[in-house]
Amino acid sequence: SQQGEEDPQALSIQEGENATMNCSYKTSINNLQWYRQNSGRGLVHLILIRSNEREKHSGRLRVTLDTSKKSSSLLITASRAADTASYFCATDSSGGSNYKLTFGKGTLLTVNP
Amino acid sequence: SQTIHQWPATLVQPVGSPLSLECTVEGTSNPNLYWYRQAAGRGLQLLFYSVGIGQISSEVPQNLSASRPQDRQFILSSKKLLLSDSGFYLCAWDRQGAEKLFFGSGTQLSVL
């Protein structure tokens, strides 16, 4: 079964706006990762946040983690058309191994120029 | 630098035919290797992972098998494809203790 569930399933915004995607999960985690997938391509790792962290930044990306609510959010600021992609959260509940990394179904982000 | 190669990019196969997808990693040694399948509109399902030559762990019972004949080579196979085997197959690698996966570009398999 899916551990992470992204919300919304699809998001359409205008260039320059901010995009927020959410991820909820069910069991305790060691870390949560966000990946990006352009249509028909492989996934690319964006950012990882550990269970003892609450917020992390990388360029235009901001990730938050609320372990009490078992949820995370990914914020992309000042979006660009090139940010159009699917975004997946993945949770690690196994103690630091990617063997049991569980992916959600993803949020399809469309940034309109 | 490390790179991962996965081929072919697209494949159309008839039901009952065999399958062989290959993945190779360059620029690293003793990687962990993974095969994932992604159905349309869904997340990734881990099919197999390998921590070394000849060591394969299967996550779900299915019509597929995997082999690792060399340190940086991972092969996904089937003797007889089913319609339900259609999907987007992704190979990935990481190192022990690494905190992220590196994915190949994927193979879109259509079984007709």
JSON list of N, CA and C in Angstrom, two decimals, chain A residues 2 31 33 35 37 40-45 48 50 88 96-106, chain B residues 32 34 36 38 41-44 46 49 51 59 88 90 94 96-101 103-106:
[
{"chain": "A", "resi": 2, "resn": "GLN", "atom": "N", "xyz": [0.33, 2.37, -0.46]},
{"chain": "A", "resi": 2, "resn": "GLN", "atom": "CA", "xyz": [1.09, 3.58, -0.54]},
{"chain": "A", "resi": 2, "resn": "GLN", "atom": "C", "xyz": [1.32, 4.13, 0.86]},
{"chain": "A", "resi": 31, "resn": "ASN", "atom": "N", "xyz": [13.28, 9.46, 7.28]},
{"chain": "A", "resi": 31, "resn": "ASN", "atom": "CA", "xyz": [13.41, 10.65, 6.47]},
{"chain": "A", "resi": 31, "resn": "ASN", "atom": "C", "xyz": [12.34, 10.66, 5.39]},
{"chain": "A", "resi": 33, "resn": "GLN", "atom": "N", "xyz": [11.79, 12.14, 1.37]},
{"chain": "A", "resi": 33, "resn": "GLN", "atom": "CA", "xyz": [12.47, 12.70, 0.21]},
{"chain": "A", "resi": 33, "resn": "GLN", "atom": "C", "xyz": [11.44, 13.18, -0.81]},
{"chain": "A", "resi": 35, "resn": "TYR", "atom": "N", "xyz": [11.05, 13.94, -4.98]},
{"chain": "A", "resi": 35, "resn": "TYR", "atom": "CA", "xyz": [11.62, 13.70, -6.29]},
{"chain": "A", "resi": 35, "resn": "TYR", "atom": "C", "xyz": [10.76, 14.39, -7.34]},
{"chain": "A", "resi": 37, "resn": "GLN", "atom": "N", "xyz": [9.78, 14.31, -11.59]},
{"chain": "A", "resi": 37, "resn": "GLN", "atom": "CA", "xyz": [9.80, 13.48, -12.79]},
{"chain": "A", "resi": 37, "resn": "GLN", "atom": "C", "xyz": [9.21, 14.26, -13.95]},
{"chain": "A", "resi": 40, "resn": "GLY", "atom": "N", "xyz": [7.69, 11.09, -18.97]},
{"chain": "A", "resi": 40, "resn": "GLY", "atom": "CA", "xyz": [8.39, 10.04, -19.71]},
{"chain": "A", "resi": 40, "resn": "GLY", "atom": "C", "xyz": [9.85, 9.87, -19.34]},
{"chain": "A", "resi": 41, "resn": "ARG", "atom": "N", "xyz": [10.26, 10.43, -18.22]},
{"chain": "A", "resi": 41, "resn": "ARG", "atom": "CA", "xyz": [11.66, 10.36, -17.81]},
{"chain": "A", "resi": 41, "resn": "ARG", "atom": "C", "xyz": [11.79, 9.74, -16.43]},
{"chain": "A", "resi": 42, "resn": "GLY", "atom": "N", "xyz": [13.03, 9.56, -16.01]},
{"chain": "A", "resi": 42, "resn": "GLY", "atom": "CA", "xyz": [13.27, 9.04, -14.67]},
{"chain": "A", "resi": 42, "resn": "GLY", "atom": "C", "xyz": [13.10, 10.11, -13.61]},
{"chain": "A", "resi": 43, "resn": "LEU", "atom": "N", "xyz": [13.13, 9.69, -12.36]},
{"chain": "A", "resi": 43, "resn": "LEU", "atom": "CA", "xyz": [12.98, 10.63, -11.25]},
{"chain": "A", "resi": 43, "resn": "LEU", "atom": "C", "xyz": [14.31, 11.24, -10.88]},
{"chain": "A", "resi": 44, "resn": "VAL", "atom": "N", "xyz": [14.24, 12.46, -10.42]},
{"chain": "A", "resi": 44, "resn": "VAL", "atom": "CA", "xyz": [15.44, 13.18, -9.97]},
{"chain": "A", "resi": 44, "resn": "VAL", "atom": "C", "xyz": [15.21, 13.62, -8.54]},
{"chain": "A", "resi": 45, "resn": "HIS", "atom": "N", "xyz": [16.18, 13.31, -7.69]},
{"chain": "A", "resi": 45, "resn": "HIS", "atom": "CA", "xyz": [16.08, 13.67, -6.28]},
{"chain": "A", "resi": 45, "resn": "HIS", "atom": "C", "xyz": [16.18, 15.18, -6.11]},
{"chain": "A", "resi": 48, "resn": "LEU", "atom": "N", "xyz": [15.95, 16.09, 0.75]},
{"chain": "A", "resi": 48, "resn": "LEU", "atom": "CA", "xyz": [15.63, 15.14, 1.81]},
{"chain": "A", "resi": 48, "resn": "LEU", "atom": "C", "xyz": [15.50, 15.89, 3.12]},
{"chain": "A", "resi": 50, "resn": "ARG", "atom": "N", "xyz": [15.07, 15.04, 7.31]},
{"chain": "A", "resi": 50, "resn": "ARG", "atom": "CA", "xyz": [15.11, 13.98, 8.31]},
{"chain": "A", "resi": 50, "resn": "ARG", "atom": "C", "xyz": [13.99, 14.18, 9.33]},
{"chain": "A", "resi": 88, "resn": "PHE", "atom": "N", "xyz": [6.98, 13.75, -6.48]},
{"chain": "A", "resi": 88, "resn": "PHE", "atom": "CA", "xyz": [6.68, 12.61, -5.62]},
{"chain": "A", "resi": 88, "resn": "PHE", "atom": "C", "xyz": [7.37, 12.76, -4.27]},
{"chain": "A", "resi": 96, "resn": "GLY", "atom": "N", "xyz": [17.15, 4.20, 7.40]},
{"chain": "A", "resi": 96, "resn": "GLY", "atom": "CA", "xyz": [18.24, 4.74, 6.61]},
{"chain": "A", "resi": 96, "resn": "GLY", "atom": "C", "xyz": [18.56, 3.98, 5.35]},
{"chain": "A", "resi": 97, "resn": "SER", "atom": "N", "xyz": [17.75, 3.00, 5.01]},
{"chain": "A", "resi": 97, "resn": "SER", "atom": "CA", "xyz": [18.00, 2.25, 3.78]},
{"chain": "A", "resi": 97, "resn": "SER", "atom": "C", "xyz": [16.97, 2.63, 2.73]},
{"chain": "A", "resi": 98, "resn": "ASN", "atom": "N", "xyz": [17.40, 2.70, 1.50]},
{"chain": "A", "resi": 98, "resn": "ASN", "atom": "CA", "xyz": [16.46, 2.99, 0.42]},
{"chain": "A", "resi": 98, "resn": "ASN", "atom": "C", "xyz": [15.71, 1.74, -0.03]},
{"chain": "A", "resi": 99, "resn": "TYR", "atom": "N", "xyz": [16.02, 0.59, 0.57]},
{"chain": "A", "resi": 99, "resn": "TYR", "atom": "CA", "xyz": [15.35, -0.63, 0.13]},
{"chain": "A", "resi": 99, "resn": "TYR", "atom": "C", "xyz": [13.85, -0.56, 0.33]},
{"chain": "A", "resi": 100, "resn": "LYS", "atom": "N", "xyz": [13.47, 0.15, 1.36]},
{"chain": "A", "resi": 100, "resn": "LYS", "atom": "CA", "xyz": [12.05, 0.19, 1.67]},
{"chain": "A", "resi": 100, "resn": "LYS", "atom": "C", "xyz": [11.48, 1.59, 1.45]},
{"chain": "A", "resi": 101, "resn": "LEU", "atom": "N", "xyz": [12.07, 2.33, 0.54]},
{"chain": "A", "resi": 101, "resn": "LEU", "atom": "CA", "xyz": [11.56, 3.66, 0.21]},
{"chain": "A", "resi": 101, "resn": "LEU", "atom": "C", "xyz": [10.19, 3.50, -0.44]},
{"chain": "A", "resi": 102, "resn": "THR", "atom": "N", "xyz": [9.20, 4.21, 0.06]},
{"chain": "A", "resi": 102, "resn": "THR", "atom": "CA", "xyz": [7.83, 4.09, -0.45]},
{"chain": "A", "resi": 102, "resn": "THR", "atom": "C", "xyz": [7.42, 5.41, -1.09]},
{"chain": "A", "resi": 103, "resn": "PHE", "atom": "N", "xyz": [7.00, 5.33, -2.34]},
{"chain": "A", "resi": 103, "resn": "PHE", "atom": "CA", "xyz": [6.64, 6.52, -3.09]},
{"chain": "A", "resi": 103, "resn": "PHE", "atom": "C", "xyz": [5.13, 6.72, -3.11]},
{"chain": "A", "resi": 104, "resn": "GLY", "atom": "N", "xyz": [4.74, 8.00, -3.12]},
{"chain": "A", "resi": 104, "resn": "GLY", "atom": "CA", "xyz": [3.34, 8.35, -3.32]},
{"chain": "A", "resi": 104, "resn": "GLY", "atom": "C", "xyz": [3.01, 8.35, -4.80]},
{"chain": "A", "resi": 105, "resn": "LYS", "atom": "N", "xyz": [1.75, 8.75, -5.11]},
{"chain": "A", "resi": 105, "resn": "LYS", "atom": "CA", "xyz": [1.29, 8.74, -6.49]},
{"chain": "A", "resi": 105, "resn": "LYS", "atom": "C", "xyz": [1.67, 10.01, -7.24]},
{"chain": "A", "resi": 106, "resn": "GLY", "atom": "N", "xyz": [2.09, 11.02, -6.53]},
{"chain": "A", "resi": 106, "resn": "GLY", "atom": "CA", "xyz": [2.60, 12.22, -7.19]},
{"chain": "A", "resi": 106, "resn": "GLY", "atom": "C", "xyz": [1.59, 13.33, -7.38]},
{"chain": "B", "resi": 32, "resn": "ASN", "atom": "N", "xyz": [24.02, -0.53, -4.91]},
{"chain": "B", "resi": 32, "resn": "ASN", "atom": "CA", "xyz": [22.73, -1.19, -4.76]},
{"chain": "B", "resi": 32, "resn": "ASN", "atom": "C", "xyz": [21.95, -0.88, -6.03]},
{"chain": "B", "resi": 34, "resn": "TYR", "atom": "N", "xyz": [18.18, -1.29, -8.26]},
{"chain": "B", "resi": 34, "resn": "TYR", "atom": "CA", "xyz": [16.74, -1.42, -8.06]},
{"chain": "B", "resi": 34, "resn": "TYR", "atom": "C", "xyz": [16.02, -1.45, -9.41]},
{"chain": "B", "resi": 36, "resn": "TYR", "atom": "N", "xyz": [12.06, -0.63, -10.54]},
{"chain": "B", "resi": 36, "resn": "TYR", "atom": "CA", "xyz": [10.74, -0.15, -10.17]},
{"chain": "B", "resi": 36, "resn": "TYR", "atom": "C", "xyz": [9.81, -0.23, -11.38]},
{"chain": "B", "resi": 38, "resn": "GLN", "atom": "N", "xyz": [6.19, 1.70, -12.74]},
{"chain": "B", "resi": 38, "resn": "GLN", "atom": "CA", "xyz": [5.27, 2.81, -12.52]},
{"chain": "B", "resi": 38, "resn": "GLN", "atom": "C", "xyz": [4.09, 2.66, -13.46]},
{"chain": "B", "resi": 41, "resn": "GLY", "atom": "N", "xyz": [-0.36, 7.12, -13.75]},
{"chain": "B", "resi": 41, "resn": "GLY", "atom": "CA", "xyz": [-1.03, 7.85, -12.69]},
{"chain": "B", "resi": 41, "resn": "GLY", "atom": "C", "xyz": [-0.80, 7.29, -11.29]},
{"chain": "B", "resi": 42, "resn": "ARG", "atom": "N", "xyz": [0.20, 6.45, -11.16]},
{"chain": "B", "resi": 42, "resn": "ARG", "atom": "CA", "xyz": [0.45, 5.88, -9.85]},
{"chain": "B", "resi": 42, "resn": "ARG", "atom": "C", "xyz": [1.90, 6.09, -9.44]},
{"chain": "B", "resi": 43, "resn": "GLY", "atom": "N", "xyz": [2.18, 5.80, -8.22]},
{"chain": "B", "resi": 43, "resn": "GLY", "atom": "CA", "xyz": [3.55, 5.91, -7.73]},
{"chain": "B", "resi": 43, "resn": "GLY", "atom": "C", "xyz": [4.40, 4.75, -8.19]},
{"chain": "B", "resi": 44, "resn": "LEU", "atom": "N", "xyz": [5.59, 4.69, -7.65]},
{"chain": "B", "resi": 44, "resn": "LEU", "atom": "CA", "xyz": [6.53, 3.65, -8.05]},
{"chain": "B", "resi": 44, "resn": "LEU", "atom": "C", "xyz": [6.38, 2.43, -7.14]},
{"chain": "B", "resi": 46, "resn": "LEU", "atom": "N", "xyz": [8.36, -0.94, -6.04]},
{"chain": "B", "resi": 46, "resn": "LEU", "atom": "CA", "xyz": [9.64, -1.63, -6.06]},
{"chain": "B", "resi": 46, "resn": "LEU", "atom": "C", "xyz": [9.42, -3.09, -6.44]},
{"chain": "B", "resi": 49, "resn": "TYR", "atom": "N", "xyz": [15.46, -5.56, -5.74]},
{"chain": "B", "resi": 49, "resn": "TYR", "atom": "CA", "xyz": [16.67, -4.83, -5.43]},
{"chain": "B", "resi": 49, "resn": "TYR", "atom": "C", "xyz": [17.80, -5.81, -5.22]},
{"chain": "B", "resi": 51, "resn": "VAL", "atom": "N", "xyz": [21.94, -6.06, -3.65]},
{"chain": "B", "resi": 51, "resn": "VAL", "atom": "CA", "xyz": [23.05, -5.44, -2.93]},
{"chain": "B", "resi": 51, "resn": "VAL", "atom": "C", "xyz": [24.38, -5.97, -3.40]},
{"chain": "B", "resi": 59, "resn": "GLU", "atom": "N", "xyz": [10.32, -8.03, -4.18]},
{"chain": "B", "resi": 59, "resn": "GLU", "atom": "CA", "xyz": [9.36, -7.38, -3.29]},
{"chain": "B", "resi": 59, "resn": "GLU", "atom": "C", "xyz": [7.94, -7.85, -3.49]},
{"chain": "B", "resi": 88, "resn": "PHE", "atom": "N", "xyz": [5.79, 1.55, -17.06]},
{"chain": "B", "resi": 88, "resn": "PHE", "atom": "CA", "xyz": [7.05, 2.29, -17.19]},
{"chain": "B", "resi": 88, "resn": "PHE", "atom": "C", "xyz": [8.01, 1.71, -16.18]},
{"chain": "B", "resi": 90, "resn": "LEU", "atom": "N", "xyz": [11.66, 1.49, -14.35]},
{"chain": "B", "resi": 90, "resn": "LEU", "atom": "CA", "xyz": [12.77, 2.37, -13.98]},
{"chain": "B", "resi": 90, "resn": "LEU", "atom": "C", "xyz": [13.83, 1.58, -13.22]},
{"chain": "B", "resi": 94, "resn": "ASP", "atom": "N", "xyz": [21.99, 3.25, -5.80]},
{"chain": "B", "resi": 94, "resn": "ASP", "atom": "CA", "xyz": [22.52, 4.09, -4.72]},
{"chain": "B", "resi": 94, "resn": "ASP", "atom": "C", "xyz": [23.68, 3.35, -4.08]},
{"chain": "B", "resi": 96, "resn": "GLN", "atom": "N", "xyz": [25.43, 2.14, -0.30]},
{"chain": "B", "resi": 96, "resn": "GLN", "atom": "CA", "xyz": [25.03, 1.82, 1.06]},
{"chain": "B", "resi": 96, "resn": "GLN", "atom": "C", "xyz": [25.10, 3.05, 1.93]},
{"chain": "B", "resi": 97, "resn": "GLY", "atom": "N", "xyz": [24.03, 3.37, 2.59]},
{"chain": "B", "resi": 97, "resn": "GLY", "atom": "CA", "xyz": [23.99, 4.53, 3.46]},
{"chain": "B", "resi": 97, "resn": "GLY", "atom": "C", "xyz": [23.66, 5.83, 2.75]},
{"chain": "B", "resi": 98, "resn": "ALA", "atom": "N", "xyz": [23.52, 5.78, 1.44]},
{"chain": "B", "resi": 98, "resn": "ALA", "atom": "CA", "xyz": [23.19, 6.99, 0.69]},
{"chain": "B", "resi": 98, "resn": "ALA", "atom": "C", "xyz": [21.77, 7.42, 0.99]},
{"chain": "B", "resi": 99, "resn": "GLU", "atom": "N", "xyz": [21.52, 8.67, 0.82]},
{"chain": "B", "resi": 99, "resn": "GLU", "atom": "CA", "xyz": [20.20, 9.21, 1.15]},
{"chain": "B", "resi": 99, "resn": "GLU", "atom": "C", "xyz": [19.39, 9.59, -0.06]},
{"chain": "B", "resi": 100, "resn": "LYS", "atom": "N", "xyz": [19.78, 9.13, -1.22]},
{"chain": "B", "resi": 100, "resn": "LYS", "atom": "CA", "xyz": [18.95, 9.38, -2.39]},
{"chain": "B", "resi": 100, "resn": "LYS", "atom": "C", "xyz": [19.23, 8.31, -3.44]},
{"chain": "B", "resi": 101, "resn": "LEU", "atom": "N", "xyz": [18.22, 8.12, -4.29]},
{"chain": "B", "resi": 101, "resn": "LEU", "atom": "CA", "xyz": [18.34, 7.21, -5.41]},
{"chain": "B", "resi": 101, "resn": "LEU", "atom": "C", "xyz": [18.64, 7.98, -6.69]},
{"chain": "B", "resi": 103, "resn": "PHE", "atom": "N", "xyz": [18.07, 7.60, -10.72]},
{"chain": "B", "resi": 103, "resn": "PHE", "atom": "CA", "xyz": [17.24, 6.83, -11.63]},
{"chain": "B", "resi": 103, "resn": "PHE", "atom": "C", "xyz": [17.74, 6.90, -13.06]},
{"chain": "B", "resi": 104, "resn": "GLY", "atom": "N", "xyz": [17.48, 5.80, -13.79]},
{"chain": "B", "resi": 104, "resn": "GLY", "atom": "CA", "xyz": [17.68, 5.81, -15.22]},
{"chain": "B", "resi": 104, "resn": "GLY", "atom": "C", "xyz": [16.52, 6.52, -15.89]},
{"chain": "B", "resi": 105, "resn": "SER", "atom": "N", "xyz": [16.56, 6.59, -17.20]},
{"chain": "B", "resi": 105, "resn": "SER", "atom": "CA", "xyz": [15.56, 7.35, -17.95]},
{"chain": "B", "resi": 105, "resn": "SER", "atom": "C", "xyz": [14.29, 6.56, -18.22]},
{"chain": "B", "resi": 106, "resn": "GLY", "atom": "N", "xyz": [14.29, 5.28, -17.90]},
{"chain": "B", "resi": 106, "resn": "GLY", "atom": "CA", "xyz": [13.06, 4.49, -17.98]},
{"chain": "B", "resi": 106, "resn": "GLY", "atom": "C", "xyz": [12.83, 3.81, -19.30]}
]
